[in-house]
Short mmCIF file of C-alpha atoms in Angstrom, two decimals:
data_model
loop_
_atom_site.label_atom_id
_atom_site.label_comp_id
_atom_site.label_asym_id
_atom_site.label_seq_id
_atom_site.Cartn_x
_atom_site.Cartn_y
_atom_site.Cartn_z
CA UNK A 1 22.79 10.69 -13.46
CA UNK A 2 21.50 10.11 -9.93
CA UNK A 3 17.77 9.97 -9.28
CA UNK A 4 15.74 11.46 -6.46
CA UNK A 5 16.65 10.05 -3.07
CA UNK A 6 14.52 10.33 0.04
CA UNK A 7 15.28 9.59 3.67
CA UNK A 8 14.34 7.90 5.84
CA UNK A 9 12.44 5.16 4.00
CA UNK A 10 10.22 4.36 6.95
CA UNK A 11 9.34 6.25 10.10
CA UNK A 12 7.03 5.72 13.07
CA UNK A 13 5.99 8.73 15.14
CA UNK A 14 3.56 9.39 17.96
CA UNK A 15 0.58 11.73 17.57
CA UNK A 16 1.56 15.29 18.48
CA UNK A 17 5.22 14.85 17.58
CA UNK A 18 7.11 16.62 14.81
CA UNK A 19 8.84 15.00 11.84
CA UNK A 20 11.36 16.05 9.17
CA UNK A 21 11.64 14.23 5.85
CA UNK A 22 14.50 14.80 3.44
CA UNK A 23 14.88 14.78 -0.32
CA UNK A 24 17.86 15.09 -2.64
CA UNK A 25 16.85 16.19 -6.11
CA UNK A 26 18.03 14.58 -9.32
CA UNK A 27 21.21 16.02 -10.79
CA UNK A 28 20.40 19.09 -12.89
CA UNK A 29 16.99 19.62 -11.29
CA UNK A 30 16.37 22.79 -9.28
CA UNK A 31 12.70 22.44 -8.35
CA UNK A 32 11.27 20.12 -5.71
CA UNK A 33 7.62 19.25 -5.17
CA UNK A 34 6.19 17.24 -2.29
CA UNK A 35 3.17 14.96 -2.50
CA UNK A 36 1.25 12.96 0.11
CA UNK A 37 -0.07 9.55 -0.93
CA UNK A 38 -2.54 7.96 1.48
CA UNK A 39 -3.03 4.21 1.27
CA UNK A 40 -5.02 3.28 -1.82
CA UNK A 41 -5.12 6.86 -3.12
CA UNK A 42 -3.31 8.93 -5.69
CA UNK A 43 -0.64 11.42 -4.63
CA UNK A 44 -1.84 14.86 -3.49
CA UNK A 45 0.21 18.02 -3.99
CA UNK A 46 1.53 19.59 -0.79
CA UNK A 47 3.84 22.34 -2.08
CA UNK A 48 6.67 23.17 -4.45
CA UNK A 49 10.01 24.87 -3.86
CA UNK A 50 12.00 26.77 -6.47
CA UNK A 51 15.04 28.96 -5.79
CA UNK A 52 14.64 28.26 -2.06
CA UNK A 53 11.15 29.81 -2.00
CA UNK A 54 7.74 28.18 -1.74
CA UNK A 55 6.29 28.37 -5.25
CA UNK A 56 2.77 27.07 -4.83
CA UNK A 57 0.86 25.15 -2.19
CA UNK A 58 -1.97 22.64 -2.15
CA UNK A 59 -4.77 22.28 0.37
CA UNK A 60 -2.62 21.44 3.38
CA UNK A 61 -2.55 23.25 6.76
CA UNK A 62 0.37 25.47 7.85
CA UNK A 63 1.75 22.73 10.10
CA UNK A 64 3.12 21.30 6.85
CA UNK A 65 6.17 23.39 6.00
CA UNK A 66 9.29 23.01 3.94
CA UNK A 67 12.71 24.26 3.04
CA UNK A 68 14.91 24.15 -0.01
CA UNK A 69 18.67 24.49 0.29
CA UNK A 70 21.21 26.04 -2.12
CA UNK A 71 22.09 22.55 -3.43
CA UNK A 72 18.37 22.14 -4.31
CA UNK A 73 17.77 19.46 -1.69
CA UNK A 74 14.63 19.90 0.38
CA UNK A 75 12.98 19.11 3.68
CA UNK A 76 9.34 18.57 4.55
CA UNK A 77 8.42 19.31 8.16
CA UNK A 78 5.16 18.31 9.77
CA UNK A 79 4.27 19.59 13.24
CA UNK A 80 1.65 18.32 15.68
CA UNK A 81 1.30 15.00 13.86
CA UNK A 82 -2.18 13.54 13.50
CA UNK A 83 -3.17 9.95 12.80
CA UNK A 84 -4.39 11.00 9.33
CA UNK A 85 -0.87 12.15 8.46
CA UNK A 86 0.06 8.48 8.07
CA UNK A 87 0.96 8.18 4.38
CA UNK A 88 3.71 7.79 1.82
CA UNK A 89 5.40 11.15 1.29
CA UNK A 90 6.82 11.57 -2.18
CA UNK A 91 9.35 14.08 -3.40
CA UNK A 92 9.58 14.94 -7.08
CA UNK A 93 12.24 17.05 -8.73
CA UNK A 94 12.22 18.81 -12.08
CA UNK A 95 14.03 21.49 -14.05
CA UNK A 96 12.76 25.01 -13.34
CA UNK A 97 9.30 23.83 -12.36
CA UNK A 98 8.90 21.86 -15.57
CA UNK A 99 5.98 19.63 -14.70
CA UNK A 100 6.67 17.55 -17.79
CA UNK A 101 9.91 16.25 -16.38
CA UNK A 102 8.95 15.17 -12.87
CA UNK A 103 11.12 12.44 -11.37
CA UNK A 104 9.71 10.94 -8.19
CA UNK A 105 11.67 9.41 -5.35
CA UNK A 106 10.62 6.15 -3.70
CA UNK A 107 9.08 8.03 -0.80
CA UNK A 108 9.09 7.98 2.98
CA UNK A 109 6.44 5.82 4.64
CA UNK A 110 5.27 7.71 7.76
CA UNK A 111 3.15 5.94 10.34
CA UNK A 112 1.60 7.99 13.15
CA UNK A 113 0.43 6.01 16.18
CA UNK B 1 -14.18 17.59 -5.29
CA UNK B 2 -12.26 15.03 -7.27
CA UNK B 3 -11.08 16.62 -10.49
CA UNK B 4 -9.79 13.43 -12.13
CA UNK B 5 -11.91 10.28 -11.93
CA UNK B 6 -10.25 6.98 -12.76
CA UNK B 7 -11.75 3.56 -13.44
CA UNK B 8 -11.69 0.67 -12.86
CA UNK B 9 -10.23 0.46 -9.37
CA UNK B 10 -8.72 -2.93 -10.19
CA UNK B 11 -8.21 -4.94 -13.35
CA UNK B 12 -7.21 -8.54 -14.05
CA UNK B 13 -6.00 -9.36 -17.55
CA UNK B 14 -4.55 -12.50 -19.09
CA UNK B 15 -1.03 -12.39 -20.49
CA UNK B 16 -1.16 -11.13 -24.06
CA UNK B 17 -4.45 -9.35 -23.54
CA UNK B 18 -5.28 -5.64 -23.74
CA UNK B 19 -5.53 -3.60 -20.53
CA UNK B 20 -7.71 -0.50 -20.70
CA UNK B 21 -7.88 2.15 -17.97
CA UNK B 22 -10.12 5.19 -18.24
CA UNK B 23 -10.01 8.67 -16.77
CA UNK B 24 -12.38 11.62 -16.90
CA UNK B 25 -11.63 15.20 -15.97
CA UNK B 26 -13.68 18.29 -15.25
CA UNK B 27 -11.37 21.28 -15.58
CA UNK B 28 -11.08 22.46 -19.19
CA UNK B 29 -7.96 24.41 -18.22
CA UNK B 30 -5.97 21.18 -17.97
CA UNK B 31 -3.34 21.02 -20.69
CA UNK B 32 -1.19 18.03 -19.78
CA UNK B 33 -2.31 14.46 -19.17
CA UNK B 34 0.33 11.96 -18.02
CA UNK B 35 0.06 8.36 -16.95
CA UNK B 36 2.26 7.04 -14.15
CA UNK B 37 3.17 3.48 -13.22
CA UNK B 38 3.89 2.62 -9.60
CA UNK B 39 5.34 -0.62 -8.27
CA UNK B 40 5.06 -1.52 -4.55
CA UNK B 41 7.62 0.35 -2.48
CA UNK B 42 8.50 2.71 -5.33
CA UNK B 43 7.50 6.17 -6.39
CA UNK B 44 5.40 6.78 -9.52
CA UNK B 45 7.31 6.70 -12.81
CA UNK B 46 6.15 8.56 -15.91
CA UNK B 47 4.91 6.11 -18.53
CA UNK B 48 3.47 8.26 -21.29
CA UNK B 49 1.83 11.68 -21.56
CA UNK B 50 -0.35 13.61 -24.00
CA UNK B 51 -1.32 17.22 -24.69
CA UNK B 52 -4.92 18.10 -25.68
CA UNK B 53 -4.00 19.05 -29.24
CA UNK B 54 -3.62 15.39 -30.26
CA UNK B 55 -6.10 12.53 -30.03
CA UNK B 56 -3.69 9.64 -29.67
CA UNK B 57 -0.11 8.95 -28.68
CA UNK B 58 1.65 5.62 -28.89
CA UNK B 59 4.90 4.52 -27.30
CA UNK B 60 5.68 0.85 -27.72
CA UNK B 61 2.87 -1.21 -26.20
CA UNK B 62 1.36 1.83 -24.46
CA UNK B 63 -1.21 4.12 -26.13
CA UNK B 64 -3.09 7.13 -24.79
CA UNK B 65 -6.41 7.95 -26.45
CA UNK B 66 -7.73 11.45 -25.77
CA UNK B 67 -11.27 12.75 -26.32
CA UNK B 68 -11.30 16.48 -25.66
CA UNK B 69 -15.06 16.98 -26.20
CA UNK B 70 -15.93 14.19 -23.76
CA UNK B 71 -13.16 15.24 -21.35
CA UNK B 72 -11.90 11.69 -21.19
CA UNK B 73 -8.62 9.93 -21.80
CA UNK B 74 -7.56 6.32 -21.55
CA UNK B 75 -4.49 4.12 -21.38
CA UNK B 76 -4.29 1.00 -23.51
CA UNK B 77 -1.62 -1.59 -22.77
CA UNK B 78 -1.29 -3.99 -25.68
CA UNK B 79 0.11 -7.53 -25.26
CA UNK B 80 -0.02 -7.16 -21.46
CA UNK B 81 2.78 -8.94 -19.59
CA UNK B 82 3.08 -10.10 -15.95
CA UNK B 83 5.79 -7.44 -15.53
CA UNK B 84 3.13 -4.80 -16.24
CA UNK B 85 1.41 -5.72 -12.96
CA UNK B 86 1.45 -2.45 -11.02
CA UNK B 87 -0.76 0.44 -10.01
CA UNK B 88 -1.45 2.97 -12.76
CA UNK B 89 -2.39 6.57 -12.14
CA UNK B 90 -3.74 9.09 -14.58
CA UNK B 91 -3.06 12.72 -13.82
CA UNK B 92 -3.73 16.18 -15.18
CA UNK B 93 -2.37 19.66 -14.70
CA UNK B 94 -3.09 23.19 -15.78
CA UNK B 95 -0.86 25.49 -17.76
CA UNK B 96 1.63 27.25 -15.50
CA UNK B 97 3.93 26.46 -12.63
CA UNK B 98 3.70 26.26 -8.86
CA UNK B 99 0.31 25.27 -7.47
CA UNK B 100 -1.36 25.90 -10.84
CA UNK B 101 0.84 23.42 -12.61
CA UNK B 102 0.85 20.73 -9.99
CA UNK B 103 -0.28 17.25 -10.94
CA UNK B 104 -3.78 16.16 -9.91
CA UNK B 105 -3.93 12.38 -9.75
CA UNK B 106 -6.72 9.87 -10.10
CA UNK B 107 -7.15 7.27 -7.38
CA UNK B 108 -5.29 4.59 -9.30
CA UNK B 109 -5.96 1.24 -10.97
CA UNK B 110 -4.30 -1.91 -9.69
CA UNK B 111 -3.49 -4.06 -12.71
CA UNK B 112 -2.75 -7.77 -12.38
CA UNK B 113 -1.62 -9.65 -15.47
CA UNK B 114 -2.05 -13.40 -15.08
CA UNK B 115 0.46 -15.72 -16.81
#
């Protein structure tokens, strides 16, 4: 059983640019949630995707958007990057939105300069 | 508004000792309280979780104590080992899926177990 894989592992972008982060869900999982973890903080919920539709969103602006594909993999897109977007972005997959069975990936470390 | 407050921010324990991390929550609609362990460069991994209908849950050296009336829960790590050195997060979520059921995390406790 493969776990959750995220790519890239590290990324440096300039303020104002756009970025796409990718996540492959664990085998058998059809729901993907994205979290932002700032340095020294706990993860914060960005949004969740189920059946290729956004299924809930946290307190993040519209420049944070996502996609889920038929194979349940997902992308997180962030437009007009700001310095405060620098963080570890975590993807978690689960079965049918089952919050009890979250499996997190190792994350993508995004640095905005 | 922080819905889950975690303390202490950091903790140093001798090998073999007991590590205790505390969390307090505000929303009485929360119905699931997990603890996650995170090593540097890795994502959080579920350690142990509890529902509000029980007051204690034990798995190996890890125990969650839950006090519904005080809206508090804690993680006890018995016989702490250097390999337990990591950051621990408590979390909570409401019944339901999507944004309702998302996990709300505390700010984390960095545990160091000295040999």
